[in-house]
Amino acid sequence: MKKIVADAAIKEVQSDMILGLGSGSTAALMIRSLADEIRAGTLQNIRGVATSFQSEVLALELDIPLIDLASVSQIDLAIDGADEVDPGFQLIKGGGACHVREKLVASKANKLLIVVDETKLVQNLNLSFPLPVEVLPNAWKQVQDTISEMNGSSNLRMANKKAGPIVTDHGNLILDVLFKDGIKDPKYIEKSINNIPGVLENGLFVDLTDKVLVGKIQNSVPVVYSPSKVG
Ligand code: 5RP
């Protein structure tokens, strides 16, 4: 499902574009498809803006020309994955702890295209997938206490194959937050959490998404569709 949706996303790319290169496993497949098109000559003069160390390393390995976020005034199209997508195209991102740069790129993009498999579609955000919040290392406990006063329970995200917490591309830590009844007002929660001292950014992407491509299996065949935004 991830591969067909990644391939479908590349059909939205045109030569001469500055392209935001998302993070995560679906975005990685999209970056690989992009490299194939560039190598074949069907897409020319593409410059990528990486959303993470992961996408930067992959693009370098695949010879996709990169340009720094600070040196572009706008990005034509950003293509990225998501952890949850609601019917109004509000998102939770940050499953890969890359949401700070992902949000910077999405905010600078003329168009944000989200690529997901059907399991990511939800009616209400945060009922099962925790909201990632990037915090300064020495502020994590203070932020956790403040979030708990907002009725959010949180865990410091722990690393694999390293003792202790994961450390983000920016040297910070991640709190994964679940609100008891999920997130009903993403705009309010996004702002409220970002207002806590010590928080760098949270993974709510509000009013940023223009189009969603969804991969699903239908009669044993993988298909892609683009749902209409509700509301
Ligand atoms: C990383 C992200 C990813 O886009 C998100 O976690 C989806 O990843 P995947 O395509 O592997 O399911 O937000 O911070």
mmCIF file of C-alpha atoms and ligand atoms in Angstrom:
data_model
loop_
_atom_site.group_PDB
_atom_site.id
_atom_site.type_symbol
_atom_site.label_atom_id
_atom_site.label_comp_id
_atom_site.label_asym_id
_atom_site.label_seq_id
_atom_site.Cartn_x
_atom_site.Cartn_y
_atom_site.Cartn_z
ATOM 1 C CA MET A 1 0.000 0.000 0.000
ATOM 2 C CA LYS A 2 2.825 2.366 0.908
ATOM 3 C CA LYS A 3 4.650 1.743 -2.355
ATOM 4 C CA ILE A 4 1.663 2.410 -4.657
ATOM 5 C CA VAL A 5 0.750 5.569 -2.781
ATOM 6 C CA ALA A 6 4.371 6.737 -2.930
ATOM 7 C CA ASP A 7 4.445 6.126 -6.694
ATOM 8 C CA ALA A 8 1.116 7.952 -7.130
ATOM 9 C CA ALA A 9 2.512 10.983 -5.295
ATOM 10 C CA ILE A 10 5.402 11.284 -7.748
ATOM 11 C CA LYS A 11 2.860 11.809 -10.559
ATOM 12 C CA GLU A 12 2.122 15.193 -8.927
ATOM 13 C CA VAL A 13 5.746 16.292 -9.336
ATOM 14 C CA GLN A 14 6.825 18.394 -12.311
ATOM 15 C CA SER A 15 10.280 19.303 -13.600
ATOM 16 C CA ASP A 16 11.913 22.424 -12.107
ATOM 17 C CA MET A 17 10.118 22.032 -8.767
ATOM 18 C CA ILE A 18 11.573 22.670 -5.335
ATOM 19 C CA LEU A 19 10.247 19.681 -3.439
ATOM 20 C CA GLY A 20 9.871 19.062 0.309
ATOM 21 C CA LEU A 21 11.094 15.529 1.012
ATOM 22 C CA GLY A 22 9.153 14.010 3.912
ATOM 23 C CA SER A 23 10.248 11.514 6.551
ATOM 24 C CA GLY A 24 9.168 8.023 7.564
ATOM 25 C CA SER A 25 8.798 4.773 5.636
ATOM 26 C CA THR A 26 6.156 5.982 3.120
ATOM 27 C CA ALA A 27 8.066 9.177 2.366
ATOM 28 C CA ALA A 28 11.252 7.134 1.934
ATOM 29 C CA LEU A 29 9.530 5.074 -0.783
ATOM 30 C CA MET A 30 8.423 8.323 -2.429
ATOM 31 C CA ILE A 31 12.027 9.604 -2.373
ATOM 32 C CA ARG A 32 13.176 6.363 -4.022
ATOM 33 C CA SER A 33 10.512 6.709 -6.756
ATOM 34 C CA LEU A 34 11.583 10.318 -7.267
ATOM 35 C CA ALA A 35 15.205 9.226 -7.718
ATOM 36 C CA ASP A 36 14.088 6.668 -10.331
ATOM 37 C CA GLU A 37 12.286 9.394 -12.329
ATOM 38 C CA ILE A 38 15.274 11.747 -12.110
ATOM 39 C CA ARG A 39 17.620 8.971 -13.233
ATOM 40 C CA ALA A 40 15.286 8.131 -16.136
ATOM 41 C CA GLY A 41 15.224 11.797 -17.175
ATOM 42 C CA THR A 42 11.438 12.135 -16.876
ATOM 43 C CA LEU A 43 11.890 14.717 -14.098
ATOM 44 C CA GLN A 44 14.559 17.370 -14.516
ATOM 45 C CA ASN A 45 16.019 20.154 -12.392
ATOM 46 C CA ILE A 46 14.392 18.955 -9.172
ATOM 47 C CA ARG A 47 15.809 20.332 -5.946
ATOM 48 C CA GLY A 48 14.814 18.674 -2.670
ATOM 49 C CA VAL A 49 14.471 20.221 0.779
ATOM 50 C CA ALA A 50 14.985 17.563 3.451
ATOM 51 C CA THR A 51 12.633 17.347 6.436
ATOM 52 C CA SER A 52 15.011 15.255 8.547
ATOM 53 C CA PHE A 53 18.408 13.693 8.811
ATOM 54 C CA GLN A 54 16.763 10.520 7.421
ATOM 55 C CA SER A 55 15.522 12.170 4.215
ATOM 56 C CA GLU A 56 18.780 14.086 3.803
ATOM 57 C CA VAL A 57 20.907 10.927 3.976
ATOM 58 C CA LEU A 58 18.574 9.052 1.600
ATOM 59 C CA ALA A 59 18.511 11.892 -0.948
ATOM 60 C CA LEU A 60 22.306 12.134 -0.840
ATOM 61 C CA GLU A 61 22.628 8.369 -1.380
ATOM 62 C CA LEU A 62 20.269 8.585 -4.373
ATOM 63 C CA ASP A 63 21.944 11.674 -5.903
ATOM 64 C CA ILE A 64 18.883 13.906 -5.517
ATOM 65 C CA PRO A 65 20.147 17.518 -5.445
ATOM 66 C CA LEU A 66 19.388 19.172 -2.107
ATOM 67 C CA ILE A 67 18.885 22.795 -1.181
ATOM 68 C CA ASP A 68 18.878 24.198 2.340
ATOM 69 C CA LEU A 69 15.581 25.235 3.927
ATOM 70 C CA ALA A 70 17.036 28.610 4.868
ATOM 71 C CA SER A 71 17.963 29.429 1.277
ATOM 72 C CA VAL A 72 14.516 28.943 -0.296
ATOM 73 C CA SER A 73 11.713 31.483 -0.022
ATOM 74 C CA GLN A 74 9.063 28.924 -1.012
ATOM 75 C CA ILE A 75 8.691 25.241 -1.732
ATOM 76 C CA ASP A 76 6.488 24.212 -4.669
ATOM 77 C CA LEU A 77 5.264 20.939 -3.218
ATOM 78 C CA ALA A 78 5.975 19.001 -0.025
ATOM 79 C CA ILE A 79 5.185 15.276 0.116
ATOM 80 C CA ASP A 80 5.135 13.632 3.524
ATOM 81 C CA GLY A 81 3.577 10.806 5.523
ATOM 82 C CA ALA A 82 1.425 11.076 8.638
ATOM 83 C CA ASP A 83 0.527 9.056 11.703
ATOM 84 C CA GLU A 84 -3.135 10.085 11.845
ATOM 85 C CA VAL A 85 -5.363 11.971 9.378
ATOM 86 C CA ASP A 86 -8.839 13.153 10.377
ATOM 87 C CA PRO A 87 -11.716 13.901 7.940
ATOM 88 C CA GLY A 88 -10.802 17.625 7.938
ATOM 89 C CA PHE A 89 -7.190 16.754 6.966
ATOM 90 C CA GLN A 90 -5.801 17.717 10.382
ATOM 91 C CA LEU A 91 -2.818 15.521 11.172
ATOM 92 C CA ILE A 92 -0.725 14.009 13.869
ATOM 93 C CA LYS A 93 2.879 13.636 12.734
ATOM 94 C CA GLY A 94 6.147 12.976 14.527
ATOM 95 C CA GLY A 95 6.152 9.183 14.755
ATOM 96 C CA GLY A 96 9.737 9.470 13.543
ATOM 97 C CA ALA A 97 10.461 12.448 15.832
ATOM 98 C CA CYS A 98 11.024 14.687 12.803
ATOM 99 C CA HIS A 99 7.972 16.944 13.084
ATOM 100 C CA VAL A 100 9.866 20.179 13.784
ATOM 101 C CA ARG A 101 11.553 20.315 10.398
ATOM 102 C CA GLU A 102 8.562 18.640 8.725
ATOM 103 C CA LYS A 103 6.325 21.468 9.936
ATOM 104 C CA LEU A 104 8.815 24.124 8.821
ATOM 105 C CA VAL A 105 8.880 22.602 5.342
ATOM 106 C CA ALA A 106 5.076 22.128 5.219
ATOM 107 C CA SER A 107 4.562 25.766 6.276
ATOM 108 C CA LYS A 108 6.793 26.992 3.476
ATOM 109 C CA ALA A 109 5.164 24.772 0.841
ATOM 110 C CA ASN A 110 2.602 26.054 -1.658
ATOM 111 C CA LYS A 111 1.027 22.604 -1.481
ATOM 112 C CA LEU A 112 1.276 19.807 1.093
ATOM 113 C CA LEU A 113 0.494 16.317 -0.192
ATOM 114 C CA ILE A 114 0.109 13.621 2.470
ATOM 115 C CA VAL A 115 0.684 9.961 1.597
ATOM 116 C CA VAL A 116 -0.733 7.295 3.912
ATOM 117 C CA ASP A 117 -2.188 3.826 3.976
ATOM 118 C CA GLU A 118 -5.791 3.415 5.064
ATOM 119 C CA THR A 119 -4.872 2.509 8.661
ATOM 120 C CA LYS A 120 -3.910 6.165 9.268
ATOM 121 C CA LEU A 121 -7.434 7.532 8.674
ATOM 122 C CA VAL A 122 -9.289 8.290 11.937
ATOM 123 C CA GLN A 123 -12.508 10.039 12.922
ATOM 124 C CA ASN A 124 -10.881 11.654 15.984
ATOM 125 C CA LEU A 125 -7.211 12.398 16.530
ATOM 126 C CA ASN A 126 -5.180 11.039 19.456
ATOM 127 C CA LEU A 127 -7.560 8.289 20.625
ATOM 128 C CA SER A 128 -4.857 5.751 19.919
ATOM 129 C CA PHE A 129 -1.761 7.474 18.480
ATOM 130 C CA PRO A 130 0.048 9.690 21.030
ATOM 131 C CA LEU A 131 0.870 13.262 20.079
ATOM 132 C CA PRO A 132 4.658 13.767 19.858
ATOM 133 C CA VAL A 133 5.943 16.881 21.602
ATOM 134 C CA GLU A 134 9.592 17.915 21.208
ATOM 135 C CA VAL A 135 10.978 19.395 24.440
ATOM 136 C CA LEU A 136 14.271 20.826 25.579
ATOM 137 C CA PRO A 137 16.168 18.089 27.480
ATOM 138 C CA ASN A 138 16.193 19.791 30.868
ATOM 139 C CA ALA A 139 12.516 20.800 30.596
ATOM 140 C CA TRP A 140 10.904 17.394 29.973
ATOM 141 C CA LYS A 141 9.649 16.810 33.536
ATOM 142 C CA GLN A 142 8.290 20.340 33.891
ATOM 143 C CA VAL A 143 6.496 20.063 30.536
ATOM 144 C CA GLN A 144 5.161 16.624 31.499
ATOM 145 C CA ASP A 145 3.711 18.058 34.734
ATOM 146 C CA THR A 146 2.049 20.937 32.853
ATOM 147 C CA ILE A 147 0.564 18.564 30.269
ATOM 148 C CA SER A 148 -0.791 16.410 33.075
ATOM 149 C CA GLU A 149 -2.597 19.498 34.453
ATOM 150 C CA MET A 150 -4.216 19.688 30.980
ATOM 151 C CA ASN A 151 -5.433 16.056 31.451
ATOM 152 C CA GLY A 152 -2.780 14.636 29.149
ATOM 153 C CA SER A 153 -0.718 11.599 30.129
ATOM 154 C CA SER A 154 2.703 11.378 28.577
ATOM 155 C CA ASN A 155 5.737 9.159 28.271
ATOM 156 C CA LEU A 156 9.293 10.104 27.492
ATOM 157 C CA ARG A 157 10.049 8.258 24.237
ATOM 158 C CA MET A 158 12.756 5.668 24.795
ATOM 159 C CA ALA A 159 15.416 4.694 22.256
ATOM 160 C CA ASN A 160 16.134 1.320 20.662
ATOM 161 C CA LYS A 161 19.723 0.068 20.852
ATOM 162 C CA LYS A 162 20.687 3.014 23.099
ATOM 163 C CA ALA A 163 20.110 3.326 26.814
ATOM 164 C CA GLY A 164 17.759 6.136 27.742
ATOM 165 C CA PRO A 165 15.531 8.436 25.675
ATOM 166 C CA ILE A 166 15.676 9.069 21.958
ATOM 167 C CA VAL A 167 17.409 12.310 20.997
ATOM 168 C CA THR A 168 15.939 14.248 18.050
ATOM 169 C CA ASP A 169 17.807 15.715 15.051
ATOM 170 C CA HIS A 170 17.916 18.929 17.105
ATOM 171 C CA GLY A 171 19.285 17.347 20.299
ATOM 172 C CA ASN A 172 15.961 17.393 22.162
ATOM 173 C CA LEU A 173 13.647 14.789 23.712
ATOM 174 C CA ILE A 174 10.122 13.610 22.814
ATOM 175 C CA LEU A 175 7.097 13.323 25.081
ATOM 176 C CA ASP A 176 4.320 11.170 23.602
ATOM 177 C CA VAL A 177 1.015 12.547 24.867
ATOM 178 C CA LEU A 178 -2.453 10.977 25.057
ATOM 179 C CA PHE A 179 -5.465 13.057 26.053
ATOM 180 C CA LYS A 180 -8.205 11.054 27.763
ATOM 181 C CA ASP A 181 -10.873 11.788 25.145
ATOM 182 C CA GLY A 182 -8.548 12.402 22.218
ATOM 183 C CA ILE A 183 -8.065 15.814 20.587
ATOM 184 C CA LYS A 184 -11.335 17.464 19.599
ATOM 185 C CA ASP A 185 -9.953 20.949 18.944
ATOM 186 C CA PRO A 186 -6.565 20.492 17.217
ATOM 187 C CA LYS A 187 -6.033 24.226 16.680
ATOM 188 C CA TYR A 188 -6.453 25.007 20.393
ATOM 189 C CA ILE A 189 -4.321 22.065 21.560
ATOM 190 C CA GLU A 190 -1.553 22.872 19.055
ATOM 191 C CA LYS A 191 -1.277 26.425 20.354
ATOM 192 C CA SER A 192 -1.722 25.519 24.041
ATOM 193 C CA ILE A 193 1.054 22.934 23.998
ATOM 194 C CA ASN A 194 3.428 25.144 22.039
ATOM 195 C CA ASN A 195 2.834 27.827 24.672
ATOM 196 C CA ILE A 196 4.318 25.693 27.477
ATOM 197 C CA PRO A 197 7.842 26.884 28.319
ATOM 198 C CA GLY A 198 10.382 24.302 27.173
ATOM 199 C CA VAL A 199 8.302 23.001 24.244
ATOM 200 C CA LEU A 200 9.887 23.394 20.820
ATOM 201 C CA GLU A 201 7.026 22.051 18.665
ATOM 202 C CA ASN A 202 4.249 19.475 18.695
ATOM 203 C CA GLY A 203 3.113 17.104 15.962
ATOM 204 C CA LEU A 204 -0.324 18.598 15.262
ATOM 205 C CA PHE A 205 -0.413 19.880 11.675
ATOM 206 C CA VAL A 206 -3.444 22.142 11.509
ATOM 207 C CA ASP A 207 -4.836 23.580 8.258
ATOM 208 C CA LEU A 208 -1.656 22.751 6.350
ATOM 209 C CA THR A 209 -2.740 19.804 4.185
ATOM 210 C CA ASP A 210 -4.029 20.350 0.645
ATOM 211 C CA LYS A 211 -4.425 16.775 -0.552
ATOM 212 C CA VAL A 212 -4.264 13.265 0.881
ATOM 213 C CA LEU A 213 -3.478 10.123 -1.103
ATOM 214 C CA VAL A 214 -4.573 6.898 0.560
ATOM 215 C CA GLY A 215 -3.477 3.394 -0.321
ATOM 216 C CA LYS A 216 -5.780 0.466 0.391
ATOM 217 C CA ILE A 217 -6.326 -3.125 -0.640
ATOM 218 C CA GLN A 218 -9.546 -3.676 -2.596
ATOM 219 C CA ASN A 219 -10.457 -7.172 -3.770
ATOM 220 C CA SER A 220 -6.853 -8.198 -3.078
ATOM 221 C CA VAL A 221 -5.569 -5.397 -5.341
ATOM 222 C CA PRO A 222 -3.748 -2.305 -3.999
ATOM 223 C CA VAL A 223 -5.481 0.937 -5.097
ATOM 224 C CA VAL A 224 -4.965 4.649 -4.401
ATOM 225 C CA TYR A 225 -7.699 7.204 -3.806
ATOM 226 C CA SER A 226 -7.887 10.818 -2.738
ATOM 227 C CA PRO A 227 -10.626 11.542 -0.165
ATOM 228 C CA SER A 228 -12.437 14.879 -0.143
ATOM 229 C CA LYS A 229 -11.820 17.131 2.836
ATOM 230 C CA VAL A 230 -14.774 17.362 5.229
ATOM 231 C CA GLY A 231 -15.618 20.761 6.695
HETATM 232 C C1 5RP B 1 7.926 11.320 10.999
HETATM 233 C C2 5RP B 1 6.544 11.370 10.483
HETATM 234 C C3 5RP B 1 6.155 10.327 9.488
HETATM 235 O O1 5RP B 1 5.762 10.934 8.307
HETATM 236 C C4 5RP B 1 5.051 9.500 10.082
HETATM 237 O O2 5RP B 1 5.512 8.927 11.310
HETATM 238 C C5 5RP B 1 4.561 8.389 9.128
HETATM 239 O O3 5RP B 1 5.571 7.450 8.952
HETATM 240 P P1 5RP B 1 5.338 6.109 8.128
HETATM 241 O O4 5RP B 1 5.139 6.499 6.710
HETATM 242 O O5 5RP B 1 6.608 5.322 8.372
HETATM 243 O O6 5RP B 1 4.144 5.403 8.707
HETATM 244 O O7 5RP B 1 5.730 12.193 10.814
HETATM 245 O O8 5RP B 1 8.125 12.290 11.996
#
